[in-house]
């Protein structure tokens, strides 16, 4: 089993080299990466998950190195898928591949280091209390992440479904530009195929109902996840919260009453202290509600979403977003409300001598 997987990995590596011949990929040796990460010491670790760990590396520009934890067939296949996808994409809002190393028992992927860490860090983590994300930054991050998804869905060949859109997988560069990351669960969609049925993978609170219940995955599943992310960006609330008595409430259920009553200012992150554009907020909430429609066929495409967001931030009137039947929506939410085991929660960040925020990875 492992031999077959390793063969597939080598095949994928050759494919990536062929696809990426026009791009400036760096060729790393194991010795170089060991030196950059101080032999993968604990003090250099900035993230840990089920299949591997991420280390900060000292180079002229700074790198992040993802190291496969164990040579299992499942882990190596996910690693190979990520290399395959990263070799196919090139967009300013996607975390690009700097290079990789595959030899012996080591599987290493090298990325650019993102000094402003993940969106999760700013919404719920170590930097949340500092509120470094003002309203304009949040809107720019939302549009950037949306444009990254638009590229995957409509411009990449073949089209790509990410399957794990969430706050920890949106990284921020020095200018707080969004970089969608972590393609280990991604699916390549052949020409003419509208959806696939597959094993469910993802994170609690972000999964579209049809995917979570039946494993039916399509581009609209990413749209749903992005809608959840959009609500999270403007409210700084988690996708799922526990209420007294152990009851769970998702962010759509939380926002719906405010949306119905038109109390939009209660939706915005209190840490913004009222410093946001109310008309933009109304438009963005409406876009998020459309993205999280329980009926996959009624969700917009990411092309529509990007256009609407740019119109909203440009303070243009958005005529294309139809109104919703809130009563019907509540009934659908109640019918489709399902609990799922959460995947991909990293360890609690600790202080490091190197850049000290942990990425959340699987």
Coordinates of C-alpha atoms in Angstrom, one line a residue:
X1 CA 0.0 0.0 0.0
X2 CA 2.7 2.4 0.9
X3 CA 4.7 1.5 -2.2
X4 CA 1.8 2.3 -4.4
X5 CA 1.3 5.6 -2.7
X6 CA 4.9 6.5 -3.0
X7 CA 4.8 5.7 -6.7
X8 CA 1.7 8.0 -7.1
X9 CA 3.6 10.7 -5.2
X10 CA 6.6 10.5 -7.6
X11 CA 4.2 10.7 -10.5
X12 CA 2.5 13.7 -9.1
X13 CA 5.9 15.4 -8.5
X14 CA 6.8 14.9 -12.1
X15 CA 3.4 16.4 -13.1
X16 CA 4.1 19.4 -10.9
X17 CA 7.5 19.9 -12.4
X18 CA 6.0 19.8 -15.9
X19 CA 3.2 22.2 -15.0
X20 CA 5.4 24.7 -13.1
X21 CA 8.3 24.9 -15.5
X22 CA 7.5 28.5 -16.3
X23 CA 7.5 29.6 -12.6
X24 CA 10.5 30.3 -10.4
X25 CA 10.3 27.2 -8.1
X26 CA 13.2 26.9 -5.8
X27 CA 15.0 23.5 -5.5
X28 CA 15.7 22.7 -1.8
X29 CA 17.9 20.1 -0.3
X30 CA 17.2 18.4 3.0
X31 CA 20.4 20.0 4.4
X32 CA 19.2 23.5 3.5
X33 CA 15.8 23.0 5.2
X34 CA 17.3 21.4 8.3
X35 CA 19.6 24.4 8.6
X36 CA 16.8 26.9 8.0
X37 CA 14.5 25.4 10.6
X38 CA 17.3 24.6 13.2
X39 CA 16.8 20.9 12.6
X40 CA 13.0 21.2 13.1
X41 CA 13.4 22.3 16.7
X42 CA 10.4 22.8 18.8
X43 CA 11.2 26.5 19.1
X44 CA 10.7 26.9 15.4
X45 CA 7.4 25.1 15.3
X46 CA 4.5 27.5 14.3
X47 CA 1.7 24.9 13.7
X48 CA 0.8 21.3 14.3
X49 CA -2.0 19.1 13.0
X50 CA -3.0 15.5 12.3
X51 CA -0.7 14.9 9.3
X52 CA 2.2 17.2 10.0
X53 CA 3.8 20.3 11.5
X54 CA 4.7 23.7 10.1
X55 CA 8.1 25.3 11.0
X56 CA 9.4 28.8 10.5
X57 CA 12.6 28.8 8.5
X58 CA 15.3 31.5 8.5
X59 CA 16.2 32.5 4.9
X60 CA 16.6 35.8 3.2
X61 CA 12.8 36.2 2.9
X62 CA 11.6 33.7 5.5
X63 CA 9.8 30.5 4.8
X64 CA 7.3 28.1 6.3
X65 CA 8.0 24.4 6.0
X66 CA 5.3 21.8 6.3
X67 CA 6.7 18.5 7.4
X68 CA 4.8 15.2 7.1
X69 CA 4.5 13.6 10.5
X70 CA 4.3 9.9 9.6
X71 CA 4.7 7.9 6.4
X72 CA 1.2 6.6 6.2
X73 CA -0.5 6.1 2.9
X74 CA -3.3 8.4 3.9
X75 CA -1.0 11.2 5.0
X76 CA 1.3 10.9 2.0
X77 CA -1.6 11.0 -0.4
X78 CA -2.9 14.2 1.1
X79 CA 0.6 15.6 0.9
X80 CA 0.8 14.6 -2.8
X81 CA -2.6 16.2 -3.5
X82 CA -1.5 19.5 -2.0
X83 CA 1.7 19.5 -4.1
X84 CA -0.3 18.6 -7.2
X85 CA -2.8 21.4 -6.6
X86 CA -0.2 24.0 -5.6
X87 CA 1.7 23.2 -8.8
X88 CA -1.3 24.0 -10.9
X89 CA -2.3 27.4 -9.3
X90 CA -0.8 30.8 -9.5
X91 CA -2.8 33.7 -8.1
X92 CA -2.0 36.6 -5.7
X93 CA -4.7 35.4 -3.3
X94 CA -3.5 31.8 -3.0
X95 CA -0.6 30.7 -0.9
X96 CA 1.9 29.6 -3.5
X97 CA 4.4 26.8 -3.6
X98 CA 8.1 27.9 -3.0
X99 CA 9.3 24.3 -3.5
X100 CA 9.3 20.9 -1.9
X101 CA 11.6 18.1 -0.9
X102 CA 10.8 14.4 -1.2
X103 CA 13.4 11.8 -0.3
X104 CA 13.7 8.8 2.0
X105 CA 11.1 9.2 4.8
X106 CA 10.9 13.0 4.5
X107 CA 8.1 14.9 2.7
X108 CA 8.5 18.7 3.0
X109 CA 6.5 21.5 1.3
X110 CA 7.9 25.1 1.4
X111 CA 5.8 28.2 1.3
X112 CA 6.3 31.9 1.8
X113 CA 6.1 32.8 5.5
X114 CA 3.1 35.0 6.3
X115 CA 4.1 37.6 8.9
X116 CA 0.6 38.6 9.8
X117 CA -0.4 35.0 10.5
X118 CA -3.9 33.6 10.0
X119 CA -7.3 35.3 10.0
X120 CA -8.2 33.0 12.9
X121 CA -5.4 34.6 15.0
X122 CA -7.0 38.1 14.5
X123 CA -10.6 37.0 15.0
X124 CA -10.3 34.5 17.9
X125 CA -6.6 34.0 18.8
X126 CA -3.7 35.9 20.3
X127 CA -4.2 39.1 18.3
X128 CA -7.9 39.3 18.6
X129 CA -7.9 41.7 21.6
X130 CA -5.6 44.1 19.7
X131 CA -8.2 44.4 16.9
X132 CA -5.6 45.0 14.2
X133 CA -8.3 44.4 11.5
X134 CA -10.3 47.6 11.0
X135 CA -13.3 47.6 8.7
X136 CA -11.4 48.4 5.4
X137 CA -8.9 45.6 6.1
X138 CA -11.7 43.1 6.7
X139 CA -13.4 44.0 3.5
X140 CA -10.1 43.7 1.6
X141 CA -9.5 40.3 3.1
X142 CA -13.0 39.2 2.2
X143 CA -12.6 40.3 -1.4
X144 CA -9.1 38.8 -1.6
X145 CA -10.2 35.4 -0.3
X146 CA -13.2 35.5 -2.7
X147 CA -11.0 36.2 -5.6
X148 CA -8.8 33.3 -4.7
X149 CA -11.8 31.0 -4.8
X150 CA -13.0 32.5 -8.0
X151 CA -9.7 31.6 -9.6
X152 CA -10.0 28.0 -8.3
X153 CA -13.6 27.6 -9.5
X154 CA -13.5 29.4 -12.8
X155 CA -10.0 29.9 -14.1
X156 CA -7.9 27.0 -12.9
X157 CA -7.8 24.0 -15.3
X158 CA -9.2 21.7 -14.3
X159 CA -11.4 23.5 -11.8
X160 CA -10.6 23.0 -8.1
X161 CA -12.9 22.7 -5.1
X162 CA -11.0 23.6 -1.9
X163 CA -13.2 21.7 0.6
X164 CA -11.7 23.4 3.7
X165 CA -12.4 27.1 3.6
X166 CA -12.1 28.5 7.1
X167 CA -10.4 31.3 9.0
X168 CA -7.3 29.3 9.9
X169 CA -6.7 28.6 6.2
X170 CA -6.7 32.3 5.2
X171 CA -3.2 33.7 5.8
X172 CA -2.2 37.4 5.8
X173 CA 0.9 38.9 4.3
X174 CA 2.7 42.0 5.3
X175 CA 0.0 44.2 3.8
X176 CA -2.9 42.1 5.2
X177 CA -3.7 40.7 1.8
X178 CA -5.5 37.4 2.0
X179 CA -3.8 34.1 0.9
X180 CA -6.0 31.1 0.8
X181 CA -3.9 28.1 2.0
X182 CA -4.0 24.3 2.7
X183 CA -5.0 22.3 -0.3
X184 CA -4.7 18.9 1.2
X185 CA -8.5 18.2 0.9
X186 CA -8.8 19.8 -2.6
X187 CA -10.6 18.1 -5.4
X188 CA -9.9 18.5 -9.1
X189 CA -13.1 18.6 -11.1
X190 CA -13.0 17.2 -14.7
X191 CA -14.5 19.2 -17.5
X192 CA -18.3 18.8 -17.7
X193 CA -18.6 17.3 -14.2
X194 CA -20.9 19.3 -11.9
X195 CA -20.3 17.5 -8.6
X196 CA -18.6 14.5 -7.0
X197 CA -19.6 12.2 -4.2
X198 CA -16.8 11.6 -1.7
X199 CA -15.9 11.0 1.9
X200 CA -16.7 14.0 4.0
X201 CA -13.7 16.0 5.2
X202 CA -13.7 19.5 6.7
X203 CA -14.4 21.5 9.8
X204 CA -17.4 21.8 12.0
X205 CA -19.5 24.9 11.2
X206 CA -18.3 25.4 7.6
X207 CA -19.7 22.3 5.9
X208 CA -22.6 22.7 3.4
X209 CA -25.6 20.6 4.4
X210 CA -25.6 18.4 1.2
X211 CA -21.9 17.7 1.6
X212 CA -22.0 17.0 5.4
X213 CA -25.0 14.6 5.0
X214 CA -24.5 12.9 1.7
X215 CA -20.9 13.6 0.7
X216 CA -22.1 15.5 -2.4
X217 CA -19.3 18.0 -3.1
X218 CA -19.4 20.8 -5.7
X219 CA -18.2 24.4 -6.1
X220 CA -21.3 25.6 -4.1
X221 CA -19.9 23.8 -1.1
X222 CA -17.0 26.2 -1.1
X223 CA -19.5 29.1 -1.6
X224 CA -21.3 28.0 1.6
X225 CA -18.1 27.8 3.5
X226 CA -17.1 31.3 2.3
X227 CA -20.5 32.6 3.4
X228 CA -19.8 31.3 6.9
X229 CA -16.3 32.9 6.8
X230 CA -17.8 36.2 5.7
X231 CA -20.1 36.3 8.7
X232 CA -17.1 35.4 10.9
X233 CA -15.1 38.3 9.4
X234 CA -17.7 40.9 10.1
X235 CA -18.8 39.6 13.5
X236 CA -15.7 37.9 15.0
X237 CA -18.0 35.1 16.2
X238 CA -17.1 31.5 15.8
X239 CA -19.0 29.3 13.3
X240 CA -20.4 27.2 16.1
X241 CA -21.0 28.3 19.7
X242 CA -22.2 26.3 22.7
X243 CA -25.2 27.6 24.6
X244 CA -26.2 26.7 28.2
X245 CA -27.4 23.2 28.4
X246 CA -24.9 21.9 25.8
X247 CA -27.0 23.2 22.8
X248 CA -25.0 24.3 19.8
X249 CA -25.9 27.2 17.6
X250 CA -24.3 28.0 14.3
X251 CA -23.5 31.5 13.1
X252 CA -26.3 31.6 10.5
X253 CA -28.8 30.8 13.2
X254 CA -27.3 33.6 15.4
X255 CA -27.4 36.2 12.6
X256 CA -30.8 35.4 11.1
X257 CA -33.0 37.2 13.8
X258 CA -30.8 40.4 13.5
X259 CA -31.1 40.2 9.7
X260 CA -34.8 39.7 9.8
X261 CA -35.3 42.7 12.1
X262 CA -32.8 44.9 10.3
X263 CA -30.6 45.3 13.4
X264 CA -27.4 45.2 11.4
X265 CA -25.2 47.1 13.9
X266 CA -25.6 44.2 16.4
X267 CA -23.9 41.9 13.9
X268 CA -20.7 43.9 13.6
X269 CA -17.7 42.9 15.8
X270 CA -18.0 45.0 19.1
X271 CA -14.3 45.5 19.0
X272 CA -14.8 47.8 16.0
X273 CA -16.6 50.2 18.3
X274 CA -19.0 51.3 15.7
X275 CA -16.3 52.2 13.2
X276 CA -17.8 50.5 10.1
X277 CA -19.8 51.5 7.1
X278 CA -23.4 50.5 7.8
X279 CA -24.5 50.3 4.2
X280 CA -21.5 48.0 3.4
X281 CA -22.3 45.9 6.4
X282 CA -25.9 45.4 5.2
X283 CA -24.8 44.4 1.8
X284 CA -22.1 42.0 3.0
X285 CA -24.6 40.3 5.4
X286 CA -27.0 39.9 2.6
X287 CA -24.3 38.3 0.4
X288 CA -23.4 35.9 3.3
X289 CA -27.0 34.9 3.7
X290 CA -27.2 34.1 0.0
X291 CA -24.0 32.1 0.1
X292 CA -25.3 30.0 3.0
X293 CA -28.7 29.1 1.5
X294 CA -29.6 25.6 2.5
X295 CA -30.4 24.9 -1.2
X296 CA -27.2 24.5 -3.1
X297 CA -28.8 25.5 -6.4
X298 CA -29.8 28.9 -5.0
X299 CA -26.3 29.8 -4.0
X300 CA -24.4 32.3 -6.2
X301 CA -21.2 31.5 -8.0
X302 CA -17.9 32.9 -6.6
X303 CA -17.9 35.1 -9.7
X304 CA -21.2 36.7 -8.5
X305 CA -19.9 37.0 -5.0
X306 CA -16.7 38.8 -6.0
X307 CA -18.8 41.3 -8.1
X308 CA -21.3 41.9 -5.3
X309 CA -18.5 42.4 -2.7
X310 CA -16.7 44.9 -4.9
X311 CA -20.0 46.7 -5.6
X312 CA -20.7 46.8 -1.8
X313 CA -17.4 48.1 -0.9
X314 CA -17.6 50.6 -3.7
X315 CA -21.0 51.7 -2.2
X316 CA -22.9 50.9 -5.3
X317 CA -26.4 49.6 -5.0
X318 CA -26.5 45.8 -5.4
X319 CA -29.6 45.0 -7.5
X320 CA -28.7 41.4 -8.4
X321 CA -29.1 39.9 -4.9
X322 CA -32.7 38.6 -4.6
X323 CA -34.6 38.9 -1.3
X324 CA -35.0 35.8 0.9
X325 CA -38.0 34.1 2.5
X326 CA -36.8 34.2 6.1
X327 CA -39.5 31.9 7.3
X328 CA -38.6 29.2 4.8
X329 CA -35.0 29.7 5.6
X330 CA -35.6 29.0 9.3
X331 CA -37.5 25.8 8.5
X332 CA -34.7 24.6 6.2
X333 CA -32.0 25.4 8.9
X334 CA -34.0 23.4 11.5
X335 CA -34.4 20.5 9.1
X336 CA -30.7 20.4 8.1
X337 CA -29.1 21.1 11.5
X338 CA -26.6 18.4 12.1
X339 CA -23.6 18.0 14.4
X340 CA -20.3 16.9 13.1
X341 CA -17.0 16.0 14.6
X342 CA -14.6 18.9 14.3
X343 CA -11.5 18.4 12.2
X344 CA -8.3 20.4 12.2
X345 CA -7.9 22.1 15.6
X346 CA -4.3 22.9 16.3
X347 CA -2.5 23.2 19.6
X348 CA -2.8 26.3 21.7
X349 CA -0.2 28.9 20.7
X350 CA 2.7 29.4 23.0
X351 CA 5.4 32.1 23.1
X352 CA 8.3 31.4 20.7
X353 CA 11.7 33.0 20.1
X354 CA 10.9 33.0 16.4
X355 CA 7.6 34.5 15.0
X356 CA 5.3 33.3 17.7
X357 CA 1.9 32.5 16.1
X358 CA 0.9 29.0 15.3
X359 CA -0.8 28.3 12.1
X360 CA -3.9 26.0 12.4
X361 CA -3.4 23.0 10.2
X362 CA -4.7 19.5 10.1

